[in-house]
């Protein structure tokens, strides 16, 4: 069984505070959009890697992840970027 690859990805930036050092840090959740219009959201980095088949297509996964994170504001939802290039999609 082969998994279907998404056509668009969006990153959402969140901030947290480290438990022991009390320093702030930024982390991302991801949303995926498929060809049929389905959207899967609130994915962590491990689920993102599984659904984009990062073990089979590591370069594509790396490019789209960096593109989504690059087009994301300091906090909140970023813009949708295309898979596998990571370029922003027109609204």
XYZ file of N, CA and C in Angstrom:
273
model
N 0.846 -1.183 0.000
C 0.000 0.000 0.000
C 0.888 1.242 0.000
N 0.668 2.118 -0.943
C 1.435 3.354 -0.977
C 0.576 4.492 -0.452
N 1.185 5.350 0.313
C 0.479 6.498 0.856
C 0.380 7.588 -0.196
N -0.697 8.317 -0.147
C -0.884 9.446 -1.048
C -0.060 10.627 -0.523
N 0.618 11.309 -1.413
C 1.410 12.471 -1.022
C 0.548 13.733 -1.065
N 0.808 14.698 -0.188
C 0.031 15.943 -0.190
C 0.424 16.829 -1.367
N -0.407 17.836 -1.635
C -0.095 18.808 -2.680
C 0.302 20.157 -2.078
N -0.015 20.374 -0.790
C 0.330 21.640 -0.132
C 0.571 21.395 1.355
N 1.407 22.246 1.938
C 1.768 22.141 3.353
C 1.742 23.538 3.964
N 1.310 23.620 5.232
C 1.325 24.891 5.962
C 1.913 24.647 7.344
N 2.753 25.541 7.796
C 3.328 25.459 9.145
C 2.636 26.470 10.046
N 2.476 26.098 11.300
C 1.954 26.999 12.328
C 2.995 27.105 13.427
N 3.392 28.322 13.741
C 4.412 28.536 14.766
C 3.765 28.725 16.129
N 4.336 28.082 17.108
C 3.894 28.188 18.493
C 5.114 28.466 19.354
N 4.900 28.994 20.543
C 6.035 29.221 21.424
C 5.785 28.521 22.745
N 6.861 28.116 23.358
C 6.793 27.439 24.645
C 7.901 27.946 25.535
N 7.908 27.463 26.762
C 8.947 27.825 27.719
C 9.597 26.531 28.193
N 10.904 26.485 28.116
C 11.632 25.297 28.554
C 11.482 25.119 30.062
N 11.342 23.893 30.441
C 11.029 23.564 31.816
C 12.115 23.984 32.813
N 13.352 23.670 32.525
C 14.411 23.923 33.493
C 15.106 25.264 33.300
N 15.298 25.688 32.057
C 16.012 26.933 31.814
C 15.095 28.142 31.759
N 13.804 27.918 31.666
C 12.794 28.995 31.587
C 12.993 29.891 30.368
N 13.604 29.361 29.335
C 13.794 30.120 28.094
C 12.678 29.797 27.118
N 12.348 30.791 26.330
C 11.327 30.590 25.298
C 11.933 29.862 24.107
N 11.101 29.077 23.451
C 11.509 28.444 22.212
C 10.317 28.396 21.267
N 10.610 28.254 19.997
C 9.593 28.251 18.941
C 9.554 26.857 18.333
N 8.338 26.347 18.142
C 8.194 25.058 17.489
C 7.034 25.127 16.500
N 6.940 24.120 15.656
C 5.974 24.151 14.556
C 5.045 22.944 14.596
N 3.808 23.189 14.196
C 2.863 22.150 13.842
C 2.596 22.313 12.347
N 2.185 21.251 11.705
C 2.015 21.280 10.257
C 0.610 20.848 9.870
N 0.158 21.360 8.729
C -1.109 20.941 8.127
C -0.808 20.512 6.696
N -1.480 19.466 6.246
C -1.299 18.950 4.892
C -2.617 19.042 4.146
N -2.542 19.383 2.868
C -3.723 19.402 2.004
C -3.482 18.414 0.868
N -4.491 17.584 0.610
C -4.392 16.567 -0.437
C -5.163 16.997 -1.677
N -4.939 16.277 -2.761
C -5.535 16.600 -4.053
C -7.060 16.652 -4.004
N -7.683 15.791 -3.217
C -9.146 15.753 -3.150
C -9.743 16.793 -2.198
N -8.908 17.654 -1.616
C -9.387 18.731 -0.752
C -9.326 18.422 0.729
N -9.008 17.204 1.087
C -8.886 16.859 2.506
C -7.726 17.615 3.129
N -7.897 17.960 4.398
C -6.819 18.595 5.144
C -6.605 17.844 6.451
N -5.346 17.638 6.775
C -4.952 17.028 8.046
C -4.128 18.072 8.770
N -4.516 18.408 9.996
C -3.814 19.483 10.697
C -3.302 19.009 12.054
N -2.565 19.883 12.716
C -1.976 19.641 14.032
C -1.058 18.428 14.045
N -0.188 18.354 13.050
C 0.777 17.271 12.974
C 2.105 17.727 13.556
N 2.718 16.889 14.343
C 4.067 17.148 14.823
C 5.071 16.763 13.753
N 6.332 16.908 14.057
C 7.354 16.639 13.050
C 7.450 15.160 12.684
N 7.190 14.262 13.616
C 7.274 12.832 13.305
C 6.131 12.414 12.386
N 4.898 12.846 12.695
C 3.764 12.520 11.828
C 3.931 13.160 10.457
N 4.481 14.388 10.446
C 4.735 15.064 9.173
C 5.685 14.237 8.316
N 6.756 13.734 8.904
C 7.716 12.915 8.180
C 7.112 11.634 7.654
N 6.217 11.033 8.433
C 5.567 9.793 7.983
C 4.623 10.047 6.816
N 3.799 11.101 6.912
C 2.800 11.359 5.873
C 3.403 11.923 4.590
N 4.557 12.558 4.674
C 5.227 13.036 3.460
C 6.273 12.044 2.967
N 6.317 10.882 3.608
C 7.235 9.800 3.255
C 8.684 10.290 3.231
N 9.091 10.897 4.331
C 10.440 11.429 4.446
C 11.530 10.384 4.320
N 11.212 9.131 4.623
C 12.208 8.065 4.479
C 12.440 7.706 3.018
N 11.430 7.923 2.162
C 11.569 7.630 0.734
C 11.998 8.852 -0.061
N 11.511 10.028 0.340
C 11.781 11.274 -0.381
C 12.357 12.319 0.578
N 13.555 12.103 1.086
C 14.082 13.033 2.097
C 14.320 14.439 1.572
N 14.747 14.588 0.328
C 15.004 15.932 -0.206
C 13.702 16.714 -0.355
N 12.652 16.067 -0.855
C 11.361 16.741 -1.005
C 10.807 17.167 0.356
N 10.884 16.264 1.324
C 10.379 16.575 2.661
C 11.159 17.728 3.283
N 12.456 17.729 3.110
C 13.297 18.805 3.651
C 12.960 20.146 2.997
N 12.818 20.162 1.686
C 12.521 21.410 0.966
C 11.170 21.976 1.360
N 10.153 21.136 1.413
C 8.814 21.646 1.720
C 8.723 22.072 3.184
N 9.409 21.380 4.072
C 9.392 21.759 5.484
C 10.088 23.102 5.688
N 11.255 23.285 5.084
C 11.954 24.568 5.187
C 11.150 25.695 4.556
N 10.508 25.426 3.415
C 9.691 26.448 2.767
C 8.502 26.854 3.622
N 7.843 25.889 4.238
C 6.689 26.189 5.088
C 7.110 26.984 6.312
N 8.241 26.613 6.910
C 8.717 27.331 8.088
C 9.223 28.724 7.739
N 9.806 28.881 6.557
C 10.321 30.181 6.122
C 9.185 31.176 5.891
N 8.027 30.702 5.437
C 6.893 31.580 5.142
C 5.874 31.578 6.274
N 6.353 31.396 7.474
C 5.495 31.380 8.655
C 5.833 32.585 9.526
N 4.827 33.282 10.071
C 5.123 34.418 10.959
C 5.712 33.930 12.288
N 6.083 34.859 13.128
C 6.683 34.519 14.425
C 5.755 33.644 15.262
N 4.463 33.893 15.166
C 3.495 33.023 15.823
C 2.222 33.027 14.998
N 1.586 31.888 14.895
C 0.367 31.751 14.104
C 0.591 30.938 12.844
N -0.442 30.937 11.990
C -0.423 30.130 10.771
C 0.323 30.827 9.652
N 1.080 30.050 8.920
C 1.774 30.558 7.747
C 0.927 30.379 6.492
N 1.531 30.620 5.348
C 0.834 30.442 4.077
C 1.034 29.011 3.594
N 0.158 28.577 2.703
C 0.300 27.256 2.098
C 1.446 27.294 1.098
N 2.266 26.259 1.116
C 3.353 26.119 0.154
C 3.146 24.817 -0.615
N 3.660 24.784 -1.844
C 3.450 23.594 -2.661
C 4.412 22.478 -2.286
N 3.949 21.264 -2.516
C 4.795 20.089 -2.328
C 5.259 19.680 -3.709
N 6.495 19.465 -3.960
C 7.649 19.253 -3.110
C 8.624 20.413 -3.065
N 8.271 21.579 -3.612
C 9.263 22.660 -3.746
C 9.284 23.648 -2.598
N 8.176 23.823 -1.889
C 8.131 24.754 -0.774
C 7.929 26.202 -1.173
N 7.416 26.437 -2.382
C 7.137 27.808 -2.830
C 5.731 28.202 -2.402
N 5.509 29.458 -1.993
C 4.171 29.874 -1.549
C 3.158 29.797 -2.678
N 1.962 29.362 -2.338
C 0.868 29.280 -3.304
C 0.105 30.597 -3.308
N -0.420 31.000 -4.465
C -1.219 32.235 -4.495
C -2.525 32.039 -3.708
N -2.935 33.078 -3.022
C -4.154 32.986 -2.188
C -5.400 33.021 -3.014
